[in-house]
């Protein structure tokens, strides 16, 4: 079952377009890929399914020559190949469209298509390049405006330019990384039609996705990766979404119940501290990043948020902490509606925020540790009085935070970027926990920490819960989520698919919800 | 033998930077001496002359201080702006605007010095602020690059000065070219020809250093400059802070213009900014973002300027002096970069040696 035969209707002896044999790729301390075998035949759309960190993108980066594998071989049309750069790969007919487009924003579509293309005429006027682009666009059935600047295009149009860039270079194998993440449903439909037309000409497509419905709709075969290894390859017609979901997340999860409250812990408050009512957010490009989310945060409770990264978790975090204005809906904090997105207001109301990317958004890397530790309390005594900033008091605060975080710091005056990522994370967590008297929003707080540090971090969260704080814990690690959360909300494409009781949560159900499927058998008492 | 490798540190310790800068200056002086010797000058004699006419005599010291006064203020203007991560390239224009505004007050109003001087000071500051207002608002509300806008306004301010000094405000008494008449009010002198603007400039620079490190506003500016995203995360109104910092920066450069008009030149003259605005950028770069460092940086710059004038009296052309200035600054930049590197001895060699 692991290697079903090639799609029927092919001349006998036809080799696969791409064969991977025993691919292994290692990064310091991480096995990104190990023993991966994969066959991709001409005329098939092959889906690569897996959670974050399952090794999908790494594997494709190996195929396209961005990374060199430590083990294994790549065989194209029956011949072994080594790519040392993406240029080698595209010359051999393998092109990749990345999730984050690699286009020059200030250039026109025609200029982007011709950029770095060895078949581009040496001296070409804009008119010539645009005519060539128009011809390519018609030939492959991806309509674009050759004279438009890329920065003026929608995400869907930019993606078409990326695909044309690859197709113009005569790609026979098109690799697409999460192609529908930025598309509207109509654009997704157009893309799928075009991909089917591409397949009909005997070409192959590898599509990386975590969306079960799309995998079911577009692919001929599915390979599932988990923890850097391939779990199996299946004919899509033999699959169903729940079986794929179980295969995707189905590892041994150690259920370690951290929900038990110690003596004297605060009970779950009946009245919510913060409420989101039908909150939606639309970004600058007109994409709905948060769709009609309603949530109640209760003191003394940990609400876990599951979902594949990029499904609205960032926007949810920002709305909950006042960093992002909602487009519609209501935010209620302590019984009153908050109209303004003002992070200072939320912080003073006791909302702490451990952001996803601490170095970029929670710290000033070039400033001292002391300065960074004062970020949340510089306006209140003893640091802030009468518009002054007391550096001595800030130093004391930094010492306190470092002691609690158990980070040894030789010199509080040195730039905080000299500390390791793990230590920065601990300091930020402790700084935010100090001000989180009502709510703590923790986005991926365990990311980049070792096992011991993760346990400490989860302990911080349960301590806060026991003090009566409402904790929102966003993570991609189902094990951690199931261990500490009281309820788990699952996000998909900006929507809160469901909020279920963590104690009885079923991993397959969560997996289905993460992949955008409503489970047929609903959990009793799950939805709020 | 230990093989030496070099590791680049993200931050260089201040002591290393200082040491390497001294080495850089010494090296460039050697190169200059060599070139001068080859072209038939006597470096020893020149050096002695320069030392005697700058640091080594009272007249030289007075001259140095007069040079330092505007450099302190324009250097502080660029440094303050740099704290929030913006470049005020327009100190030259704001300098002119401040000088024009102060001259306007002096020419238009008559009264006792005790009233006129504060009025001229306020006018100078407001003039500088007015000149940076458009770039400020464009930056804060439309994200327009302040480097371009502030730079382009320099030319307008300079030409406006030429227009005023050859047109409506030209000197009708003594007939001096491209100049207004001598102003009736001037900043009193403190020591020889050094006016009170010099100590005031020092106090302002020290005060700015305190404001940046010891006030809530200064803290917010520093966070905003080091990481605007973190500033937003902390709820700092970044836009308002940008406006206040840029206006302050313009005001400082305008004040420099007022000091120059009322303390040193006593007239508004075409070209009187003498590149002090641009040299303020050099001072700020030398000061590496610290207000207190502006003082030694301005001293070094004033020394270079002053030495240039001495050398010009010795039949060295002005372009040679520019080249020398460039060489010194270039070597200092290399020294700063080298200060980031630290030799790392490989381990086995270390084990045997000890």
Tab-separated table of N, CA, C and O in Angstrom, chain A residues 356-395:
chain	number	residue	atom	x	y	z
A	356	UNK	N	4.590	35.755	19.225
A	356	UNK	CA	5.150	34.637	18.485
A	356	UNK	C	6.627	34.868	18.202
A	356	UNK	O	7.475	34.020	18.448
A	357	UNK	N	6.926	36.056	17.682
A	357	UNK	CA	8.293	36.362	17.286
A	357	UNK	C	8.836	37.412	18.239
A	357	UNK	O	8.754	38.595	17.996
A	358	UNK	N	9.415	36.914	19.365
A	358	UNK	CA	9.741	37.851	20.446
A	358	UNK	C	10.794	38.861	20.032
A	358	UNK	O	10.718	40.026	20.377
A	359	UNK	N	11.804	38.408	19.263
A	359	UNK	CA	12.902	39.329	18.951
A	359	UNK	C	12.398	40.449	18.062
A	359	UNK	O	12.860	41.583	18.137
A	360	UNK	N	11.434	40.148	17.193
A	360	UNK	CA	10.973	41.171	16.270
A	360	UNK	C	9.935	42.082	16.893
A	360	UNK	O	9.897	43.257	16.606
A	361	UNK	N	9.068	41.528	17.746
A	361	UNK	CA	7.979	42.399	18.182
A	361	UNK	C	7.961	42.695	19.667
A	361	UNK	O	7.260	43.602	20.076
A	362	UNK	N	8.710	41.977	20.490
A	362	UNK	CA	8.594	42.241	21.921
A	362	UNK	C	9.866	42.818	22.520
A	362	UNK	O	9.882	43.200	23.663
A	363	UNK	N	10.942	42.872	21.734
A	363	UNK	CA	12.216	43.328	22.276
A	363	UNK	C	12.858	44.337	21.323
A	363	UNK	O	12.610	44.310	20.120
A	364	UNK	N	13.667	45.198	21.908
A	364	UNK	CA	14.514	46.064	21.094
A	364	UNK	C	15.916	45.461	21.178
A	364	UNK	O	16.624	45.672	22.158
A	365	UNK	N	16.307	44.666	20.182
A	365	UNK	CA	17.508	43.827	20.312
A	365	UNK	C	18.781	44.605	20.637
A	365	UNK	O	19.637	44.114	21.356
A	366	UNK	N	18.898	45.833	20.122
A	366	UNK	CA	20.160	46.553	20.305
A	366	UNK	C	20.227	47.276	21.647
A	366	UNK	O	21.270	47.783	22.013
A	367	UNK	N	19.120	47.332	22.376
A	367	UNK	CA	19.134	48.033	23.664
A	367	UNK	C	19.422	47.046	24.795
A	367	UNK	O	19.353	45.829	24.639
A	368	UNK	N	19.693	47.624	25.970
A	368	UNK	CA	20.170	46.795	27.079
A	368	UNK	C	19.052	45.908	27.628
A	368	UNK	O	17.869	46.132	27.380
A	369	UNK	N	19.451	44.905	28.385
A	369	UNK	CA	18.484	44.011	29.018
A	369	UNK	C	17.588	44.816	29.954
A	369	UNK	O	16.372	44.658	29.959
A	370	UNK	N	18.192	45.722	30.721
A	370	UNK	CA	17.404	46.541	31.636
A	370	UNK	C	16.340	47.321	30.879
A	370	UNK	O	15.165	47.311	31.252
A	371	UNK	N	16.746	47.995	29.821
A	371	UNK	CA	15.794	48.787	29.048
A	371	UNK	C	14.650	47.912	28.539
A	371	UNK	O	13.486	48.309	28.575
A	372	UNK	N	14.981	46.734	28.068
A	372	UNK	CA	13.949	45.851	27.540
A	372	UNK	C	13.008	45.337	28.621
A	372	UNK	O	11.823	45.164	28.367
A	373	UNK	N	13.530	45.106	29.792
A	373	UNK	CA	12.679	44.572	30.847
A	373	UNK	C	11.703	45.625	31.365
A	373	UNK	O	10.693	45.319	31.965
A	374	UNK	N	12.028	46.910	31.122
A	374	UNK	CA	11.159	47.975	31.614
A	374	UNK	C	10.016	48.279	30.653
A	374	UNK	O	9.152	49.101	30.949
A	375	UNK	N	9.980	47.602	29.513
A	375	UNK	CA	9.061	47.986	28.436
A	375	UNK	C	7.608	48.040	28.878
A	375	UNK	O	6.836	48.871	28.402
A	376	UNK	N	7.208	47.177	29.787
A	376	UNK	CA	5.799	47.146	30.188
A	376	UNK	C	5.514	48.024	31.390
A	376	UNK	O	4.363	48.256	31.734
A	377	UNK	N	6.553	48.448	32.096
A	377	UNK	CA	6.286	49.149	33.357
A	377	UNK	C	6.976	50.494	33.434
A	377	UNK	O	7.088	51.061	34.512
A	378	UNK	N	7.428	51.031	32.303
A	378	UNK	CA	8.179	52.280	32.370
A	378	UNK	C	7.298	53.471	32.687
A	378	UNK	O	7.799	54.537	33.016
A	379	UNK	N	5.977	53.300	32.593
A	379	UNK	CA	5.117	54.452	32.894
A	379	UNK	C	4.626	54.445	34.328
A	379	UNK	O	4.020	55.410	34.772
A	380	UNK	N	4.865	53.335	35.046
A	380	UNK	CA	4.317	53.276	36.403
A	380	UNK	C	5.448	53.318	37.424
A	380	UNK	O	6.556	52.866	37.152
A	381	UNK	N	5.197	53.886	38.626
A	381	UNK	CA	6.221	53.875	39.655
A	381	UNK	C	6.600	52.440	39.995
A	381	UNK	O	5.750	51.564	39.876
A	382	UNK	N	7.811	52.160	40.426
A	382	UNK	CA	8.863	53.144	40.732
A	382	UNK	C	9.671	53.601	39.503
A	382	UNK	O	10.471	54.518	39.641
A	383	UNK	N	9.470	53.018	38.323
A	383	UNK	CA	10.320	53.416	37.197
A	383	UNK	C	9.881	54.753	36.612
A	383	UNK	O	10.685	55.638	36.366
A	384	UNK	N	8.580	54.895	36.391
A	384	UNK	CA	8.096	56.125	35.779
A	384	UNK	C	7.395	57.017	36.790
A	384	UNK	O	6.402	56.620	37.404
A	385	UNK	N	7.949	58.185	36.996
A	385	UNK	CA	7.300	59.174	37.880
A	385	UNK	C	7.444	60.542	37.262
A	385	UNK	O	8.530	60.928	36.867
A	386	UNK	N	6.368	61.289	37.174
A	386	UNK	CA	6.387	62.666	36.659
A	386	UNK	C	7.101	62.756	35.317
A	386	UNK	O	7.879	63.671	35.080
A	387	UNK	N	6.846	61.798	34.459
A	387	UNK	CA	7.459	61.880	33.135
A	387	UNK	C	8.927	61.502	33.103
A	387	UNK	O	9.554	61.572	32.071
A	388	UNK	N	9.476	61.116	34.249
A	388	UNK	CA	10.886	60.712	34.258
A	388	UNK	C	11.001	59.199	34.153
A	388	UNK	O	10.026	58.467	34.331
A	389	UNK	N	12.205	58.754	33.857
A	389	UNK	CA	12.476	57.320	33.751
A	389	UNK	C	13.608	57.017	34.699
A	389	UNK	O	14.704	57.564	34.564
A	390	UNK	N	13.345	56.188	35.690
A	390	UNK	CA	14.344	55.906	36.711
A	390	UNK	C	15.117	54.651	36.309
A	390	UNK	O	14.628	53.524	36.457
A	391	UNK	N	16.340	54.865	35.802
A	391	UNK	CA	17.128	53.739	35.302
A	391	UNK	C	17.491	52.786	36.437
A	391	UNK	O	17.573	51.572	36.229
A	392	UNK	N	17.680	53.315	37.655
A	392	UNK	CA	18.021	52.467	38.792
A	392	UNK	C	16.885	51.502	39.104
A	392	UNK	O	17.098	50.294	39.281
A	393	UNK	N	15.662	52.040	39.141
A	393	UNK	CA	14.506	51.187	39.425
A	393	UNK	C	14.312	50.163	38.313
A	393	UNK	O	13.945	49.009	38.572
A	394	UNK	N	14.588	50.581	37.080
A	394	UNK	CA	14.467	49.648	35.958
A	394	UNK	C	15.464	48.501	36.123
A	394	UNK	O	15.142	47.343	35.857
A	395	UNK	N	16.664	48.838	36.626
A	395	UNK	CA	17.672	47.810	36.867
A	395	UNK	C	17.208	46.800	37.907
A	395	UNK	O	17.387	45.590	37.748
